[in-house]
Amino acid sequence: AVCWGHPDFGGRCSGIDFHDVTTIYSSGAAFVALKKDLGQAVCWGSPEYGGECSGVDFRGVRAIYSNHHAFVALKNGLGTNESGSEGDAVSGVKMSVSRRGFYSGLAVAFAVSSASL
């Protein structure tokens, strides 16, 4: 994979292991590379926008959704908290969810070479 743009918002990914990545998601300033078959993910970019996910359990995640400020993961057999303020759909980790709707990828352009996945 190749990343570019502002390094604080995901534009630097030289240390990221993209092996076995199935899908990449973005918020306004962070990325999540899901390794769905392994139940793992790698996050980078601004921690305030979801770029730090070391405490998140990605086992059983079937989809990830994002808005400008956060991510939410829908797990197999689980619903989502639709309150619009706090959600805990991923292993009890609280994430802020904005009511603005879903949009992504505003801060950094991103490209993935299919040969590297």
N, CA and C of each residue as an Amber inpcrd file, in Angstrom:
protein
   351
   0.8510000  -1.1850000   0.0000000   0.0000000   0.0000000   0.0000000
   0.8890000   1.2380000   0.0000000   0.3370000   2.3020000  -0.4960000
   1.0310000   3.5730000  -0.5360000   0.1270000   4.6250000   0.0850000
   0.6580000   5.4030000   1.0110000  -0.1070000   6.4700000   1.6540000
   0.6030000   7.7920000   1.4120000  -0.1640000   8.8570000   1.3170000
   0.4330000  10.1840000   1.1920000  -0.5320000  11.2030000   1.7680000
  -0.0210000  12.3780000   2.0440000  -0.8090000  13.4350000   2.6670000
  -0.2030000  13.7890000   4.0130000  -0.9420000  14.4730000   4.8250000
  -0.4580000  14.9170000   6.1350000  -0.2250000  13.7010000   7.0440000
   0.9710000  13.5500000   7.5990000   1.2810000  12.3650000   8.4010000
   0.4250000  12.2260000   9.6590000  -0.0550000  13.3090000  10.2260000
  -0.8850000  13.2110000  11.4320000  -2.2790000  12.6850000  11.1290000
  -2.6630000  12.6920000   9.8710000  -4.0140000  12.2830000   9.4920000
  -4.0270000  11.0330000   8.6200000  -2.9960000  10.2190000   8.7140000
  -2.9430000   8.9550000   8.0050000  -2.0780000   8.9500000   6.7600000
  -1.4100000  10.0350000   6.4720000  -0.5910000  10.1290000   5.2710000
   0.7260000   9.3960000   5.3270000   1.0370000   8.7900000   6.4480000
   2.2570000   7.9980000   6.5900000   1.8580000   6.6150000   7.0940000
   2.1670000   5.5790000   6.3020000   1.7950000   4.2200000   6.7040000
   2.9250000   3.2280000   6.4830000   4.1480000   3.6910000   6.4660000
   5.2820000   2.8170000   6.1580000   5.4490000   1.6690000   7.1540000
   4.9830000   1.8130000   8.3860000   5.1190000   0.7440000   9.3710000
   3.8920000  -0.1400000   9.4970000   2.9290000   0.0200000   8.6320000
   1.6740000  -0.7210000   8.7120000   1.8000000  -2.0430000   7.9520000
   1.3570000  -3.1350000   8.5740000   1.3570000  -4.4510000   7.9400000
   0.0200000  -4.6400000   7.2190000   0.0370000  -4.5910000   5.8960000
  -1.1760000  -4.7340000   5.0970000  -1.4310000  -6.1690000   4.6480000
  -0.5940000  -7.1020000   5.0770000  -0.7870000  -8.5100000   4.7170000
  -2.1210000  -8.9880000   5.2800000  -2.9380000  -9.6500000   4.4830000
  -4.2470000 -10.2110000   4.8490000  -5.3380000  -9.1590000   5.0490000
  -5.0990000  -7.9000000   4.6680000  -6.1380000  -6.8700000   4.7720000
  -7.2230000  -7.1490000   3.7420000  -8.4830000  -7.1310000   4.1820000
  -9.6100000  -7.3610000   3.2860000 -10.3060000  -6.0690000   2.8760000
 -10.3500000  -5.0700000   3.7690000 -11.0240000  -3.8050000   3.4790000
 -10.3650000  -2.6950000   4.2750000 -10.3210000  -1.4900000   3.6900000
  -9.8030000  -0.3160000   4.3890000 -10.9280000   0.7100000   4.4930000
 -11.1000000   1.2550000   5.6960000 -12.1300000   2.2560000   5.9780000
 -11.4500000   3.5470000   6.4110000 -12.1500000   4.6740000   6.2670000
 -11.5630000   5.9410000   6.6830000 -12.5700000   6.8120000   7.4020000
 -12.0430000   7.6290000   8.3020000 -12.8030000   8.7270000   8.9000000
 -12.1790000  10.0050000   8.3340000 -12.4450000  11.1440000   8.9300000
 -11.8760000  12.3830000   8.4310000 -10.3790000  12.4760000   8.5680000
  -9.7630000  11.7160000   9.4940000  -8.3280000  11.8450000   9.7280000
  -7.6840000  10.5480000  10.2020000  -8.3130000   9.3970000   9.9080000
  -7.7570000   8.1170000  10.3340000  -8.2290000   7.0100000   9.3970000
  -7.5330000   5.8730000   9.4700000  -7.8650000   4.7100000   8.6600000
  -7.9040000   3.4680000   9.5270000  -8.7170000   2.4810000   9.1050000
  -8.7650000   1.1560000   9.7060000  -8.6060000   0.1540000   8.5660000
  -7.6010000  -0.6990000   8.6580000  -7.3950000  -1.7790000   7.6900000
  -7.8450000  -3.0680000   8.3720000  -8.9840000  -3.5870000   7.9380000
  -9.5850000  -4.7670000   8.5620000  -9.0300000  -6.0380000   7.9410000
  -8.6030000  -6.9420000   8.8050000  -8.1810000  -8.2840000   8.4020000
  -9.3080000  -9.2080000   8.8610000 -10.4050000  -9.1740000   8.1110000
 -11.6550000  -9.8120000   8.5270000 -11.4810000 -11.3010000   8.8190000
 -10.7650000 -12.0180000   7.9790000 -10.5990000 -13.4540000   8.1640000
  -9.8150000 -13.7970000   9.4220000  -8.9900000 -12.8670000   9.8920000
  -8.1880000 -13.0830000  11.1030000  -8.8140000 -12.4580000  12.3420000
  -9.8430000 -11.6310000  12.1610000 -10.4430000 -10.9240000  13.2990000
  -9.5200000  -9.8700000  13.8690000  -8.7370000  -9.2280000  13.0120000
  -7.7770000  -8.2200000  13.4370000  -7.9140000  -6.9760000  12.5700000
  -7.3400000  -5.8850000  13.0450000  -7.2880000  -4.6550000  12.2520000
  -6.0780000  -3.8400000  12.6670000  -5.6790000  -2.9640000  11.7740000
  -4.6050000  -2.0220000  12.0360000  -5.1900000  -0.6270000  11.8140000
  -4.9380000   0.2820000  12.7620000  -5.4560000   1.6420000  12.6670000
  -4.2950000   2.6230000  12.6810000  -4.4350000   3.7190000  11.9590000
  -3.4150000   4.7650000  11.9740000  -4.0580000   6.0910000  11.6070000
  -3.3460000   7.1390000  11.9270000  -3.8520000   8.4910000  11.7240000
  -4.0950000   9.1440000  13.0740000  -4.9530000  10.1310000  13.1100000
  -5.2280000  10.8680000  14.3460000  -5.9890000   9.9960000  15.3470000
  -5.4600000   9.8340000  16.5680000  -6.1670000   9.0440000  17.5850000
  -7.5630000   9.5880000  17.8930000  -7.7380000  10.8870000  17.8140000
  -9.0300000  11.5050000  18.0990000 -10.0810000  11.1500000  17.0460000
  -9.6490000  10.6940000  15.8940000 -10.5510000  10.3320000  14.8020000
 -10.6000000   8.8160000  14.5710000 -10.0760000   8.0390000  15.5220000
 -10.1180000   6.5880000  15.4180000  -8.8390000   5.9340000  14.9630000
  -7.7370000   6.6710000  14.9060000  -6.4730000   6.1240000  14.4370000
  -5.7190000   5.2930000  15.4480000  -6.2760000   5.0700000  16.6110000
  -5.6680000   4.2220000  17.6400000  -6.7380000   3.2280000  18.0810000
  -6.5010000   1.9380000  17.8390000  -7.5300000   0.9270000  18.1440000
  -6.9490000  -0.2900000  18.8430000  -5.8690000  -0.1150000  19.5780000
  -5.1980000  -1.2640000  20.1970000  -6.0770000  -2.0190000  21.1870000
  -7.0760000  -1.3860000  21.7840000  -7.9340000  -2.0670000  22.7480000
  -9.2170000  -2.6200000  22.1580000  -9.3550000  -2.5860000  20.8470000
 -10.5890000  -3.0140000  20.1990000 -10.4890000  -4.4700000  19.7670000
 -11.5190000  -5.2500000  20.0540000 -11.5950000  -6.6450000  19.6370000
 -12.3160000  -6.6970000  18.2950000 -11.6180000  -7.0540000  17.2360000
 -12.1970000  -7.0810000  15.8970000 -12.6930000  -8.4670000  15.4860000
 -12.6690000  -9.4330000  16.4000000 -13.1830000 -10.7620000  16.0580000
 -14.6800000 -10.6830000  15.7940000 -15.1190000 -11.2550000  14.6830000
 -16.5330000 -11.2860000  14.3430000 -17.0750000 -10.0100000  13.7230000
 -16.2160000  -9.0370000  13.4100000 -16.6840000  -7.7990000  12.7890000
 -17.1090000  -8.1070000  11.3590000 -18.3310000  -7.7140000  11.0160000
 -18.8130000  -7.9420000   9.6520000 -18.8320000  -6.6660000   8.8160000
 -18.8480000  -5.5080000   9.4720000 -18.8280000  -4.2410000   8.7360000
 -18.3510000  -3.1360000   9.6550000 -17.7030000  -2.1450000   9.0810000
 -17.2850000  -0.9460000   9.8120000 -17.8740000   0.2450000   9.0800000
 -18.4440000   1.1580000   9.8480000 -19.0160000   2.3780000   9.2950000
 -18.2870000   3.5620000   9.9130000 -18.2530000   4.6550000   9.1930000
 -17.5490000   5.8220000   9.7170000 -18.3020000   7.0860000   9.3680000
 -18.0260000   8.0970000  10.1720000 -18.3900000   9.4550000   9.8070000
 -17.0880000  10.2470000   9.8700000 -17.1580000  11.5280000   9.8860000
 -15.9380000  12.3290000   9.8740000 -15.0940000  12.1310000  11.1350000
 -15.7260000  11.8070000  12.2620000 -15.0360000  11.8050000  13.5500000
 -14.7930000  10.4400000  14.1760000 -15.4190000   9.3710000  13.6930000
 -15.3300000   8.1010000  14.4190000 -15.6750000   6.9230000  13.5160000
 -15.4320000   5.7260000  14.0540000 -15.8100000   4.4760000  13.4230000
 -16.7510000   3.7280000  14.3640000 -17.5600000   2.8640000  13.7980000
 -18.3340000   1.9170000  14.5910000 -18.2940000   0.5820000  13.8430000
 -18.1060000  -0.5090000  14.5810000 -18.0060000  -1.8310000  13.9740000
 -19.2350000  -2.6510000  14.3430000 -19.8290000  -3.2680000  13.3610000
 -20.9780000  -4.1430000  13.5680000 -20.4550000  -5.5680000  13.5930000
 -20.7190000  -6.2650000  14.7060000 -20.2080000  -7.6160000  14.8700000
 -21.2890000  -8.6350000  14.5790000 -20.8830000  -9.8220000  14.1920000
 -21.8220000 -10.9110000  13.9700000 -22.6190000 -11.1730000  15.2300000
 -23.9310000 -11.2330000  15.1060000 -24.7820000 -11.5420000  16.2480000
 -25.0470000 -10.3760000  17.1700000 -24.5510000  -9.1980000  16.8580000
 -24.7730000  -8.0450000  17.7180000 -25.4640000  -6.9390000  16.9400000
 -26.2930000  -6.1900000  17.6250000 -26.8790000  -4.9990000  17.0390000
 -25.9910000  -3.8190000  17.3450000 -26.4620000  -2.6510000  16.9830000
 -25.6980000  -1.4530000  17.2830000 -26.4810000  -0.5820000  18.2290000
 -25.7840000   0.2260000  18.9470000 -26.4020000   1.2140000  19.8160000
 -26.7270000   2.4150000  18.9500000 -28.0050000   2.7310000  18.7910000
 -28.4160000   3.7890000  17.8830000 -28.7130000   5.0960000  18.5950000
 -28.1560000   5.3200000  19.7510000 -28.4390000   6.5360000  20.5070000
 -27.8660000   7.7800000  19.8460000 -26.8320000   7.5990000  19.0290000
 -26.2190000   8.7400000  18.3690000 -25.1990000   9.4570000  19.2200000
 -24.9890000   9.0150000  20.4560000 -24.0040000   9.6970000  21.2860000
 -22.8800000   8.7690000  21.6960000 -23.1710000   7.6830000  22.3170000
 -22.1380000   6.7330000  22.7170000 -22.5490000   5.3550000  22.2160000
 -21.5970000   4.6170000  21.6890000 -21.8800000   3.2660000  21.2440000
 -20.8440000   2.3170000  21.7950000 -21.2220000   1.0610000  21.9840000
 -20.2550000   0.0730000  22.4490000 -20.4190000  -1.2160000  21.6640000
 -20.5310000  -1.1070000  20.3570000 -20.7200000  -2.2700000  19.5080000
 -19.4580000  -3.1090000  19.3860000 -18.3010000  -2.5820000  19.7710000
 -17.0560000  -3.3290000  19.6660000 -16.4670000  -3.5350000  21.0470000
 -16.5980000  -4.6920000  21.5820000 -15.9620000  -5.1490000  22.8170000
 -15.9780000  -4.1210000  23.9500000 -17.0680000  -3.4110000  24.1170000
 -17.1900000  -2.4900000  25.2300000 -16.4170000  -1.1980000  25.0790000
 -15.7660000  -0.9800000  23.9570000 -15.0120000   0.2440000  23.7520000
 -15.9820000   1.3290000  23.3260000 -15.9990000   2.4420000  24.0590000
 -16.9170000   3.5300000  23.7430000 -16.3260000   4.4040000  22.6500000
 -17.1620000   4.7260000  21.6890000 -16.7440000   5.5670000  20.5740000
 -17.7880000   6.6560000  20.3870000 -17.3760000   7.8670000  20.1700000
 -18.3190000   8.9360000  19.8710000 -18.8480000   8.7660000  18.4610000
 -20.1310000   8.9730000  18.3140000 -20.7640000   8.8660000  17.0140000
 -21.4860000  10.1670000  16.7310000 -21.1410000  10.8130000  15.6600000
 -21.7670000  12.0730000  15.2880000 -23.0880000  11.8170000  14.5800000
 -24.0430000  12.7290000  14.7180000 -25.3230000  12.6100000  14.0250000
 -25.2750000  13.1960000  12.6190000 -24.1300000  13.6030000  12.1520000
 -24.0220000  14.2720000  10.8530000 -24.1810000  13.3390000   9.6670000
 -24.1320000  12.0540000   9.8710000 -24.2170000  11.1230000   8.7490000
 -22.8500000  10.6000000   8.3800000 -22.8070000   9.7180000   7.3940000
 -21.5720000   9.0630000   7.0250000 -20.8950000   9.7650000   5.8640000
 -19.6420000  10.1200000   6.0460000 -18.7820000  10.5670000   4.9690000
 -17.3630000  10.3310000   5.4110000 -16.4640000  10.1660000   4.4800000
 -15.1260000   9.7580000   4.8860000 -14.0780000  10.2300000   3.8890000
 -12.8220000  10.0980000   4.3300000 -11.6930000  10.3080000   3.4540000
 -11.4140000  11.7400000   3.0700000 -11.7080000  12.7130000   3.9230000
 -11.5280000  14.1040000   3.5520000 -10.0980000  14.6040000   3.7180000
  -9.3550000  14.0490000   4.6520000  -8.0650000  14.6330000   4.9890000
  -6.9100000  14.1210000   4.1340000  -6.9890000  12.8860000   3.6700000
  -5.8450000  12.2670000   3.0200000  -6.3070000  11.4100000   1.8490000
  -5.5890000  11.4560000   0.7760000  -5.8480000  10.5300000  -0.3190000
  -5.1250000   9.2260000  -0.0200000  -5.6590000   8.1140000  -0.4740000
  -5.1110000   6.8160000  -0.1300000  -5.1950000   5.8970000  -1.3380000
  -4.1790000   5.1350000  -1.5670000  -4.2150000   4.1710000  -2.6700000
  -3.6890000   2.8290000  -2.1880000  -4.2900000   1.7740000  -2.6680000
  -3.8510000   0.4310000  -2.3350000  -3.5150000  -0.2860000  -3.6190000
  -2.3450000  -0.8230000  -3.6480000  -1.9590000  -1.6320000  -4.7920000
  -2.4410000  -3.0550000  -4.5610000  -3.2100000  -3.5960000  -5.4730000
  -3.7430000  -4.9420000  -5.2890000  -2.6260000  -5.9790000  -5.2050000
  -1.4870000  -5.6740000  -5.7560000  -0.3620000  -6.5940000  -5.6820000
   0.1990000  -6.6990000  -4.2790000  -0.0170000  -5.6810000  -3.4370000
   0.5480000  -5.7040000  -2.0810000  -0.3950000  -6.3050000  -1.0600000
  -1.6350000  -6.5980000  -1.4600000  -2.6030000  -7.1570000  -0.4920000
  -2.6160000  -8.6450000  -0.5410000
